[in-house]
Tab-separated table of C-alpha atoms in Angstrom:
chain	number	residue	atom	x	y	z
A	205	UNK	CA	176.971	-85.904	-71.862
A	206	UNK	CA	179.208	-85.787	-74.928
A	207	UNK	CA	182.423	-83.868	-74.501
A	208	UNK	CA	185.351	-83.018	-76.767
A	209	UNK	CA	188.756	-82.252	-75.288
A	210	UNK	CA	191.223	-80.588	-77.688
A	211	UNK	CA	194.764	-81.325	-76.572
A	212	UNK	CA	196.048	-84.548	-75.009
A	213	UNK	CA	198.750	-83.088	-72.825
A	214	UNK	CA	198.665	-83.163	-69.051
A	215	UNK	CA	195.535	-81.054	-68.517
A	216	UNK	CA	193.610	-82.414	-71.485
A	217	UNK	CA	194.234	-86.072	-70.748
A	218	UNK	CA	193.430	-85.784	-67.038
A	219	UNK	CA	190.306	-83.711	-67.737
A	220	UNK	CA	188.988	-86.049	-70.415
A	221	UNK	CA	189.686	-89.176	-68.407
A	222	UNK	CA	187.986	-87.868	-65.260
A	223	UNK	CA	184.889	-86.789	-67.183
A	224	UNK	CA	184.774	-90.252	-68.793
A	225	UNK	CA	185.059	-91.827	-65.338
A	226	UNK	CA	181.695	-90.246	-64.488
A	227	UNK	CA	179.975	-91.889	-67.458
A	228	UNK	CA	180.330	-89.129	-70.028
A	229	UNK	CA	181.307	-89.922	-73.608
A	230	UNK	CA	184.611	-88.135	-74.176
A	231	UNK	CA	186.657	-87.711	-77.343
A	232	UNK	CA	190.192	-86.438	-76.869
A	233	UNK	CA	191.439	-84.766	-80.050
A	234	UNK	CA	195.008	-83.948	-81.002
A	235	UNK	CA	196.753	-83.032	-84.269
A	236	UNK	CA	199.700	-85.278	-83.315
A	237	UNK	CA	198.821	-88.541	-85.047
A	238	UNK	CA	201.647	-90.391	-83.341
A	239	UNK	CA	200.390	-89.411	-79.906
A	240	UNK	CA	196.814	-90.429	-80.779
A	241	UNK	CA	197.969	-93.812	-82.084
A	242	UNK	CA	199.977	-94.379	-78.908
A	243	UNK	CA	196.985	-93.486	-76.738
A	244	UNK	CA	194.796	-95.871	-78.706
A	245	UNK	CA	197.339	-98.584	-77.910
A	246	UNK	CA	197.196	-97.720	-74.215
A	247	UNK	CA	200.525	-95.875	-74.058
A	248	UNK	CA	200.248	-92.862	-71.778
A	249	UNK	CA	202.663	-89.994	-72.636
A	250	UNK	CA	202.886	-88.622	-69.079
A	251	UNK	CA	203.428	-90.042	-65.620
A	252	UNK	CA	200.590	-89.332	-63.215
A	253	UNK	CA	199.650	-91.745	-60.426
A	254	UNK	CA	196.413	-93.578	-61.245
A	255	UNK	CA	195.986	-92.054	-64.702
A	256	UNK	CA	197.090	-94.988	-66.845
A	257	UNK	CA	194.684	-97.454	-65.221
A	258	UNK	CA	191.801	-94.994	-65.504
A	259	UNK	CA	192.532	-94.269	-69.171
A	260	UNK	CA	192.673	-97.966	-70.049
A	261	UNK	CA	189.516	-98.784	-68.120
A	262	UNK	CA	187.445	-96.023	-69.724
A	263	UNK	CA	188.852	-96.640	-73.189
A	264	UNK	CA	187.979	-100.343	-72.917
A	265	UNK	CA	184.456	-99.408	-71.786
A	266	UNK	CA	184.001	-97.065	-74.758
A	267	UNK	CA	183.644	-93.888	-72.715
A	268	UNK	CA	187.017	-92.468	-73.794
A	269	UNK	CA	188.184	-92.364	-77.412
A	270	UNK	CA	191.065	-90.638	-79.194
A	271	UNK	CA	190.901	-88.927	-82.553
A	272	UNK	CA	192.588	-86.449	-84.895
A	273	UNK	CA	189.248	-85.403	-86.449
A	274	UNK	CA	187.797	-82.450	-84.558
A	275	UNK	CA	184.870	-81.952	-86.943
A	276	UNK	CA	183.658	-85.521	-86.482
A	277	UNK	CA	184.112	-85.332	-82.713
A	278	UNK	CA	182.035	-82.143	-82.482
A	279	UNK	CA	178.980	-83.403	-84.398
A	280	UNK	CA	176.994	-84.464	-81.353
A	281	UNK	CA	179.037	-82.847	-78.589
A	282	UNK	CA	177.639	-80.434	-76.031
A	283	UNK	CA	181.016	-79.140	-74.812
A	284	UNK	CA	184.382	-78.586	-76.419
A	285	UNK	CA	187.280	-77.926	-74.046
A	286	UNK	CA	190.382	-76.134	-75.262
A	287	UNK	CA	193.299	-77.668	-73.366
A	288	UNK	CA	196.306	-76.923	-75.555
A	289	UNK	CA	199.613	-75.455	-74.460
A	290	UNK	CA	200.283	-71.774	-73.819
A	291	UNK	CA	204.105	-71.740	-73.729
A	292	UNK	CA	205.820	-68.640	-72.353
A	293	UNK	CA	207.445	-66.185	-74.708
A	294	UNK	CA	210.845	-64.641	-74.078
A	295	UNK	CA	209.107	-61.639	-72.478
A	296	UNK	CA	207.056	-63.832	-70.120
A	297	UNK	CA	203.835	-63.508	-72.116
A	298	UNK	CA	201.653	-66.555	-72.795
A	299	UNK	CA	201.665	-67.732	-76.414
A	300	UNK	CA	198.014	-67.975	-77.478
A	301	UNK	CA	198.650	-69.183	-81.030
A	302	UNK	CA	197.569	-72.774	-80.272
A	303	UNK	CA	194.453	-71.633	-78.397
A	304	UNK	CA	193.349	-69.287	-81.156
A	305	UNK	CA	194.131	-71.857	-83.837
A	306	UNK	CA	191.779	-74.301	-82.110
A	307	UNK	CA	189.164	-71.556	-81.755
A	308	UNK	CA	189.330	-70.922	-85.492
A	309	UNK	CA	188.877	-74.611	-86.246
A	310	UNK	CA	185.907	-74.768	-83.884
A	311	UNK	CA	184.373	-71.881	-85.825
A	312	UNK	CA	184.824	-73.786	-89.058
A	313	UNK	CA	183.164	-76.929	-87.663
A	314	UNK	CA	180.436	-75.854	-85.241
A	315	UNK	CA	176.850	-76.433	-86.461
A	316	UNK	CA	174.795	-76.448	-83.229
A	317	UNK	CA	174.813	-74.778	-79.830
A	318	UNK	CA	177.893	-75.685	-77.799
A	319	UNK	CA	179.710	-74.466	-74.739
A	320	UNK	CA	183.326	-73.724	-75.611
A	321	UNK	CA	185.472	-74.001	-72.478
A	322	UNK	CA	188.905	-72.446	-72.017
A	323	UNK	CA	190.692	-74.997	-69.813
A	324	UNK	CA	194.184	-73.842	-70.704
A	325	UNK	CA	195.761	-71.253	-68.426
A	326	UNK	CA	195.331	-68.073	-70.437
A	327	UNK	CA	195.741	-64.328	-69.874
A	328	UNK	CA	192.828	-62.107	-68.937
A	329	UNK	CA	190.823	-61.303	-72.052
A	330	UNK	CA	191.532	-64.570	-73.873
A	331	UNK	CA	187.903	-65.735	-73.829
A	332	UNK	CA	186.986	-62.582	-75.727
A	333	UNK	CA	189.622	-63.422	-78.343
A	334	UNK	CA	188.350	-67.004	-78.590
A	335	UNK	CA	184.801	-65.677	-78.998
A	336	UNK	CA	185.949	-63.327	-81.761
A	337	UNK	CA	187.947	-66.046	-83.552
A	338	UNK	CA	184.965	-68.418	-83.630
A	339	UNK	CA	182.574	-65.669	-84.707
A	340	UNK	CA	184.934	-64.581	-87.496
A	341	UNK	CA	184.818	-68.096	-88.969
A	342	UNK	CA	181.031	-68.217	-88.679
A	343	UNK	CA	180.805	-64.857	-90.459
A	344	UNK	CA	183.127	-66.190	-93.151
A	345	UNK	CA	180.804	-69.162	-93.567
A	346	UNK	CA	177.766	-66.911	-93.620
A	347	UNK	CA	175.942	-68.894	-90.929
A	348	UNK	CA	174.537	-68.136	-87.484
A	349	UNK	CA	175.237	-70.731	-84.796
A	350	UNK	CA	174.794	-69.898	-81.095
A	351	UNK	CA	177.655	-70.690	-78.712
A	352	UNK	CA	179.076	-69.525	-75.397
A	353	UNK	CA	182.711	-69.247	-74.341
A	354	UNK	CA	183.387	-70.117	-70.705
A	355	UNK	CA	186.541	-69.886	-68.598
A	356	UNK	CA	187.086	-72.957	-66.403
A	357	UNK	CA	190.708	-72.905	-65.191
A	358	UNK	CA	192.292	-76.065	-63.839
A	359	UNK	CA	193.776	-76.331	-60.344
A	360	UNK	CA	195.536	-79.689	-60.638
A	361	UNK	CA	198.643	-80.594	-58.679
A	362	UNK	CA	200.990	-82.860	-60.599
A	363	UNK	CA	201.190	-86.111	-58.684
A	364	UNK	CA	197.658	-85.678	-57.296
A	365	UNK	CA	195.724	-84.575	-60.377
A	366	UNK	CA	193.120	-87.369	-60.343
A	367	UNK	CA	192.181	-86.670	-56.734
A	368	UNK	CA	192.138	-82.917	-57.365
A	369	UNK	CA	189.750	-83.294	-60.298
A	370	UNK	CA	187.384	-85.837	-58.778
A	371	UNK	CA	187.298	-84.178	-55.341
A	372	UNK	CA	187.986	-80.511	-56.096
A	373	UNK	CA	188.458	-77.781	-53.490
A	374	UNK	CA	186.514	-75.540	-55.856
A	375	UNK	CA	185.395	-75.357	-59.472
A	376	UNK	CA	185.817	-71.876	-60.888
A	377	UNK	CA	183.592	-71.040	-63.847
A	378	UNK	CA	183.575	-67.703	-65.584
A	379	UNK	CA	180.507	-66.961	-67.677
A	380	UNK	CA	177.882	-64.304	-68.242
A	381	UNK	CA	175.471	-66.734	-69.929
A	382	UNK	CA	172.668	-68.336	-67.863
A	383	UNK	CA	172.443	-71.119	-70.437
A	384	UNK	CA	176.145	-71.939	-70.195
A	385	UNK	CA	176.021	-71.671	-66.391
A	386	UNK	CA	173.249	-74.276	-66.251
A	387	UNK	CA	175.133	-76.610	-68.606
A	388	UNK	CA	178.351	-76.327	-66.582
A	389	UNK	CA	176.436	-76.931	-63.355
A	390	UNK	CA	175.069	-80.164	-64.824
A	391	UNK	CA	178.478	-81.239	-66.106
A	392	UNK	CA	180.199	-80.888	-62.738
A	393	UNK	CA	177.310	-82.148	-60.577
A	394	UNK	CA	178.751	-85.710	-60.205
A	395	UNK	CA	181.935	-84.268	-58.697
A	396	UNK	CA	180.069	-82.116	-56.159
A	397	UNK	CA	177.536	-84.440	-54.560
A	398	UNK	CA	178.856	-83.830	-51.049
A	399	UNK	CA	178.378	-80.078	-51.271
A	400	UNK	CA	178.412	-77.467	-54.006
A	401	UNK	CA	181.858	-76.018	-54.571
A	402	UNK	CA	181.238	-74.198	-57.850
A	403	UNK	CA	182.179	-70.535	-57.887
A	404	UNK	CA	180.485	-68.677	-60.741
A	405	UNK	CA	182.009	-65.338	-61.676
A	406	UNK	CA	182.782	-63.146	-64.653
A	407	UNK	CA	184.942	-64.599	-67.427
A	408	UNK	CA	187.849	-62.220	-66.841
A	409	UNK	CA	187.604	-62.829	-63.086
A	410	UNK	CA	187.993	-66.577	-63.628
A	411	UNK	CA	190.981	-66.084	-65.930
A	412	UNK	CA	192.705	-63.950	-63.309
A	413	UNK	CA	191.840	-66.317	-60.453
A	414	UNK	CA	194.097	-69.047	-61.839
A	415	UNK	CA	197.075	-66.702	-62.166
A	416	UNK	CA	196.482	-65.159	-58.751
A	417	UNK	CA	196.315	-68.592	-57.088
A	418	UNK	CA	199.626	-69.776	-58.535
A	419	UNK	CA	201.307	-66.434	-57.942
A	420	UNK	CA	200.238	-66.546	-54.282
A	421	UNK	CA	201.616	-70.065	-53.800
A	422	UNK	CA	204.881	-69.158	-55.509
A	423	UNK	CA	205.102	-66.098	-53.254
A	424	UNK	CA	204.754	-68.238	-50.126
A	425	UNK	CA	207.563	-70.496	-51.331
A	426	UNK	CA	209.922	-67.648	-52.179
A	427	UNK	CA	209.089	-65.850	-48.936
A	428	UNK	CA	210.026	-68.924	-46.915
A	429	UNK	CA	213.208	-69.402	-48.916
A	430	UNK	CA	214.165	-65.825	-48.154
A	431	UNK	CA	213.525	-66.377	-44.451
A	432	UNK	CA	215.676	-69.508	-44.694
A	433	UNK	CA	218.540	-67.454	-46.135
A	434	UNK	CA	218.304	-65.065	-43.194
A	435	UNK	CA	218.209	-68.014	-40.771
A	436	UNK	CA	221.386	-69.418	-42.313
A	437	UNK	CA	223.282	-66.265	-41.386
A	438	UNK	CA	221.735	-65.831	-37.925
A	439	UNK	CA	222.357	-69.430	-36.781
A	440	UNK	CA	218.602	-70.084	-36.593
A	441	UNK	CA	216.925	-73.379	-37.520
A	442	UNK	CA	214.317	-72.476	-40.115
A	443	UNK	CA	212.407	-75.708	-39.446
A	444	UNK	CA	211.487	-74.464	-35.982
A	445	UNK	CA	210.512	-71.117	-37.466
A	446	UNK	CA	208.358	-72.884	-40.068
A	447	UNK	CA	206.489	-74.804	-37.393
A	448	UNK	CA	206.080	-71.660	-35.331
A	449	UNK	CA	204.475	-69.620	-38.081
A	450	UNK	CA	202.575	-72.541	-39.634
A	451	UNK	CA	200.654	-73.042	-36.395
A	452	UNK	CA	199.065	-69.648	-37.014
A	453	UNK	CA	195.811	-70.473	-38.818
A	454	UNK	CA	196.093	-67.279	-40.828
A	455	UNK	CA	199.293	-68.640	-42.383
A	456	UNK	CA	198.986	-72.433	-42.292
A	457	UNK	CA	201.583	-75.065	-43.100
A	458	UNK	CA	201.060	-75.392	-46.856
A	459	UNK	CA	203.768	-74.091	-49.193
A	460	UNK	CA	206.077	-72.800	-46.444
A	461	UNK	CA	208.698	-75.538	-46.750
A	462	UNK	CA	212.098	-74.064	-47.595
A	463	UNK	CA	213.973	-75.747	-50.417
A	464	UNK	CA	216.021	-75.325	-53.563
A	465	UNK	CA	213.365	-73.492	-55.584
A	466	UNK	CA	210.060	-74.162	-57.320
A	467	UNK	CA	209.668	-75.398	-60.889
A	468	UNK	CA	207.161	-77.172	-63.096
A	469	UNK	CA	204.849	-76.061	-65.860
A	470	UNK	CA	202.744	-73.629	-63.809
A	471	UNK	CA	204.400	-71.482	-61.167
A	472	UNK	CA	207.330	-70.103	-63.231
A	473	UNK	CA	205.175	-69.530	-66.313
A	474	UNK	CA	202.241	-68.009	-64.455
A	475	UNK	CA	204.313	-65.639	-62.311
A	476	UNK	CA	206.038	-64.400	-65.469
A	477	UNK	CA	202.687	-64.000	-67.203
A	478	UNK	CA	201.257	-61.838	-64.399
A	479	UNK	CA	204.389	-59.687	-64.458
A	480	UNK	CA	203.970	-59.283	-68.220
A	481	UNK	CA	200.259	-58.436	-67.937
A	482	UNK	CA	200.979	-55.844	-65.251
A	483	UNK	CA	203.736	-54.189	-67.272
A	484	UNK	CA	201.471	-54.047	-70.312
A	485	UNK	CA	199.339	-51.689	-68.232
A	486	UNK	CA	202.296	-49.646	-66.918
A	487	UNK	CA	202.268	-51.336	-63.507
A	488	UNK	CA	205.429	-52.640	-61.876
A	489	UNK	CA	204.579	-55.800	-59.863
A	490	UNK	CA	207.416	-55.426	-57.369
A	491	UNK	CA	206.410	-58.359	-55.164
A	492	UNK	CA	206.230	-60.854	-58.031
A	493	UNK	CA	209.460	-59.572	-59.566
A	494	UNK	CA	211.122	-60.324	-56.214
A	495	UNK	CA	209.454	-63.756	-56.056
A	496	UNK	CA	210.924	-64.616	-59.439
A	497	UNK	CA	214.367	-63.265	-58.532
A	498	UNK	CA	214.469	-65.187	-55.238
A	499	UNK	CA	213.539	-68.405	-57.041
A	500	UNK	CA	216.349	-67.966	-59.584
A	501	UNK	CA	218.767	-67.400	-56.731
A	502	UNK	CA	217.388	-70.349	-54.761
A	503	UNK	CA	218.102	-72.795	-57.577
A	504	UNK	CA	221.811	-72.066	-57.180
A	505	UNK	CA	221.897	-72.460	-53.411
A	506	UNK	CA	222.914	-76.133	-53.394
A	507	UNK	CA	225.853	-75.512	-55.710
A	508	UNK	CA	226.903	-72.562	-53.546
A	509	UNK	CA	226.881	-74.806	-50.470
A	510	UNK	CA	228.893	-77.411	-52.372
A	511	UNK	CA	231.458	-74.773	-53.353
A	512	UNK	CA	231.570	-73.549	-49.761
A	513	UNK	CA	232.399	-77.058	-48.523
A	514	UNK	CA	234.831	-78.190	-51.229
A	515	UNK	CA	236.276	-74.812	-52.150
A	516	UNK	CA	238.016	-74.945	-55.526
A	517	UNK	CA	238.110	-78.724	-55.375
A	518	UNK	CA	234.820	-79.571	-57.092
A	519	UNK	CA	236.489	-80.680	-60.336
A	520	UNK	CA	237.088	-84.416	-60.538
A	521	UNK	CA	234.791	-85.242	-57.632
A	522	UNK	CA	231.741	-87.479	-57.947
A	523	UNK	CA	228.332	-86.301	-56.768
A	524	UNK	CA	225.337	-88.588	-56.332
A	525	UNK	CA	221.971	-86.964	-56.977
A	526	UNK	CA	218.681	-88.177	-55.545
A	527	UNK	CA	215.734	-86.730	-57.446
A	528	UNK	CA	215.502	-85.131	-60.895
A	529	UNK	CA	211.831	-84.195	-61.429
A	530	UNK	CA	210.712	-80.766	-60.260
A	531	UNK	CA	208.591	-82.410	-57.545
A	532	UNK	CA	207.719	-85.952	-56.396
A	533	UNK	CA	204.898	-87.827	-58.099
A	534	UNK	CA	205.730	-86.701	-61.638
A	535	UNK	CA	208.297	-87.096	-64.399
A	536	UNK	CA	207.996	-83.401	-65.323
A	537	UNK	CA	211.400	-81.758	-65.686
A	538	UNK	CA	210.231	-78.302	-66.697
A	539	UNK	CA	212.122	-75.650	-64.707
A	540	UNK	CA	213.432	-78.367	-62.341
A	541	UNK	CA	216.047	-77.277	-59.800
A	542	UNK	CA	218.086	-80.373	-60.630
A	543	UNK	CA	218.854	-78.958	-64.103
A	544	UNK	CA	220.518	-75.860	-62.664
A	545	UNK	CA	222.487	-77.868	-60.089
A	546	UNK	CA	223.686	-80.603	-62.432
A	547	UNK	CA	224.741	-78.172	-65.156
A	548	UNK	CA	226.703	-76.140	-62.596
A	549	UNK	CA	228.467	-79.264	-61.312
A	550	UNK	CA	229.301	-80.481	-64.811
A	551	UNK	CA	230.629	-77.098	-65.870
A	552	UNK	CA	232.809	-77.087	-62.753
A	553	UNK	CA	234.343	-80.397	-63.856
A	554	UNK	CA	232.522	-82.737	-61.472
A	555	UNK	CA	231.110	-86.166	-62.317
A	556	UNK	CA	227.397	-86.660	-61.635
A	557	UNK	CA	225.422	-89.868	-61.222
A	558	UNK	CA	221.694	-89.370	-60.659
A	559	UNK	CA	218.688	-91.425	-59.615
A	560	UNK	CA	214.965	-90.664	-59.888
A	561	UNK	CA	212.058	-93.130	-59.601
A	562	UNK	CA	210.378	-92.074	-62.871
A	563	UNK	CA	212.032	-89.093	-64.590
A	564	UNK	CA	214.991	-90.654	-66.455
A	565	UNK	CA	213.513	-90.330	-69.934
A	566	UNK	CA	212.303	-86.756	-69.585
A	567	UNK	CA	215.483	-85.741	-67.743
A	568	UNK	CA	217.797	-87.074	-70.457
A	569	UNK	CA	216.371	-84.556	-72.918
A	570	UNK	CA	217.345	-81.653	-70.626
A	571	UNK	CA	221.100	-82.196	-70.849
A	572	UNK	CA	223.563	-82.030	-73.723
A	573	UNK	CA	224.254	-85.496	-75.125
A	574	UNK	CA	228.007	-84.887	-74.886
A	575	UNK	CA	227.843	-85.062	-71.073
A	576	UNK	CA	226.506	-88.624	-71.316
A	577	UNK	CA	228.893	-89.608	-74.106
A	578	UNK	CA	231.908	-88.480	-72.078
A	579	UNK	CA	230.688	-90.350	-68.996
A	580	UNK	CA	230.681	-87.175	-66.928
A	581	UNK	CA	226.904	-87.524	-66.436
A	582	UNK	CA	225.057	-90.797	-65.952
A	583	UNK	CA	221.714	-92.021	-64.645
A	584	UNK	CA	221.325	-95.147	-62.530
A	585	UNK	CA	218.117	-97.092	-61.924
A	586	UNK	CA	219.262	-98.118	-58.443
A	587	UNK	CA	219.028	-95.541	-55.682
A	588	UNK	CA	222.058	-96.621	-53.672
A	589	UNK	CA	224.345	-97.324	-56.627
A	590	UNK	CA	224.774	-93.603	-57.289
A	591	UNK	CA	226.535	-93.368	-53.920
A	592	UNK	CA	229.429	-95.697	-54.811
A	593	UNK	CA	232.656	-93.723	-54.253
A	594	UNK	CA	230.693	-90.463	-54.151
A	595	UNK	CA	232.237	-87.430	-52.517
A	596	UNK	CA	228.769	-86.202	-51.587
A	597	UNK	CA	225.068	-86.906	-51.963
A	598	UNK	CA	222.684	-84.122	-52.977
A	599	UNK	CA	218.958	-84.611	-52.350
A	600	UNK	CA	216.994	-82.452	-54.794
A	601	UNK	CA	213.486	-83.959	-55.020
A	602	UNK	CA	211.699	-85.179	-51.890
A	603	UNK	CA	210.375	-88.557	-53.070
A	604	UNK	CA	208.950	-90.643	-50.220
A	605	UNK	CA	211.525	-93.392	-50.691
A	606	UNK	CA	214.225	-90.930	-49.646
A	607	UNK	CA	212.655	-90.215	-46.257
A	608	UNK	CA	214.163	-93.056	-44.239
A	609	UNK	CA	217.293	-94.270	-46.012
A	610	UNK	CA	219.887	-96.600	-44.551
A	611	UNK	CA	222.483	-94.068	-43.442
A	612	UNK	CA	224.998	-96.704	-42.407
A	613	UNK	CA	224.826	-98.363	-45.837
A	614	UNK	CA	225.130	-94.961	-47.463
A	615	UNK	CA	228.223	-94.119	-45.462
A	616	UNK	CA	229.852	-97.433	-46.369
A	617	UNK	CA	229.299	-96.771	-50.085
A	618	UNK	CA	230.469	-93.153	-50.146
A	619	UNK	CA	234.014	-91.898	-50.322
A	620	UNK	CA	233.089	-88.943	-48.121
A	621	UNK	CA	229.942	-88.901	-45.915
A	622	UNK	CA	228.711	-85.467	-46.959
A	623	UNK	CA	225.010	-84.795	-47.587
A	624	UNK	CA	223.470	-81.668	-49.098
A	625	UNK	CA	219.742	-81.685	-48.396
A	626	UNK	CA	217.802	-79.434	-50.774
A	627	UNK	CA	214.416	-80.184	-49.168
A	628	UNK	CA	215.238	-80.390	-45.427
A	629	UNK	CA	214.176	-84.033	-45.223
A	630	UNK	CA	216.484	-85.103	-42.411
A	631	UNK	CA	217.217	-84.134	-38.833
A	632	UNK	CA	220.746	-82.796	-38.295
A	633	UNK	CA	221.222	-84.762	-35.068
A	634	UNK	CA	220.425	-88.053	-36.831
A	635	UNK	CA	222.941	-87.343	-39.585
A	636	UNK	CA	225.558	-86.357	-37.024
A	637	UNK	CA	225.069	-89.632	-35.140
A	638	UNK	CA	225.789	-91.519	-38.364
A	639	UNK	CA	228.941	-89.511	-38.996
A	640	UNK	CA	227.699	-87.320	-41.840
A	641	UNK	CA	228.591	-83.741	-42.570
A	642	UNK	CA	225.153	-82.284	-43.272
A	643	UNK	CA	224.071	-79.150	-45.086
A	644	UNK	CA	220.425	-78.082	-45.383
A	645	UNK	CA	218.439	-74.977	-46.312
A	646	UNK	CA	218.227	-72.391	-43.537
A	647	UNK	CA	219.670	-74.644	-40.840
A	648	UNK	CA	222.842	-72.691	-40.007
A	649	UNK	CA	224.783	-74.049	-43.010
A	650	UNK	CA	226.465	-77.090	-41.500
A	651	UNK	CA	225.923	-79.795	-38.865
């Protein structure tokens, strides 16, 4: 099959590459000429395990090409996927200007039946707007060309996107067209040979499903963080509580790990979008408002624990940071908890030296250049070097290489053996045996 993907960001590039992997001919289109030239040279703009090798392999084989010319790409295509950004507005609404701009261009170019697929995360009713935008251009041209608009939201986890796409839990497709349903069934058949996991539903239902899924996961995280806060004050170990409730099959273990808040490109944006959609219809989504508020509060919890330990003496101290990205397996810094923590430390007069396996470049853009110029903030490519003469270590992102560190070597490097664990990676008894003062989330404050 011949497929066009409009947008070469995270979703677009992963989607196009995985379709190409199955033998489809895919053209990824973007208006950013610099990005397209870089992709043609094999330079991948995002970090995602396994993606670079797959892009290079399929590009070399001719199954994956990159272009700035949408009209040329569409000439023989059967599908065109819209995978451009929908950045949040100040009121939490999703900005559809890029989506509708692409829809208009599709309307100016289309000359045969195609399935137009909304892959971007978009509010309920967007497919109708895309349909209208394309039809308006066709009317302007004075031509009749059949097409269908389908909603096919993505459910990709950063750090595991290739696996999620190739072996999906489910494929949600919203359409009222039997012709489009058959085409989408054929397109996804290679990914579903084991058993059929396609869920066909109405277009608006599919649009809402994506938001509801992310809002539910964010709710589980904020709920557990709230329980952790209660545990802190009741001298209860939240890790035992987590295991106790996770063993209940109705609850499960996924997304009930307490920590220093969720981030990324999806959960914060999508929770805000649902709140905005609800308020547009005079509904007050009290649960999701609380989820958002708890997450804002949670991102300050590490700094609050630091202030509790050092009192007014944070200024002039050095803090080593392990982990910058919002989660392991990615270089994505959007809404990362590390940003809130580091800015709070810097504003309090502390020095910060941070390490992350992959996120240095994206992280640098999140902080004012003056912090680096003054030497108050620095990044180090060696994990243990950030601990030299440090008054404390703060673990923010739970990369695997942080799971079993050399505590004796750490203690020898640090000025003070104090560890603030934002992801509950370590056992308090182990840290105590190595002479550390240890703070975690929901584990009675100090061990």
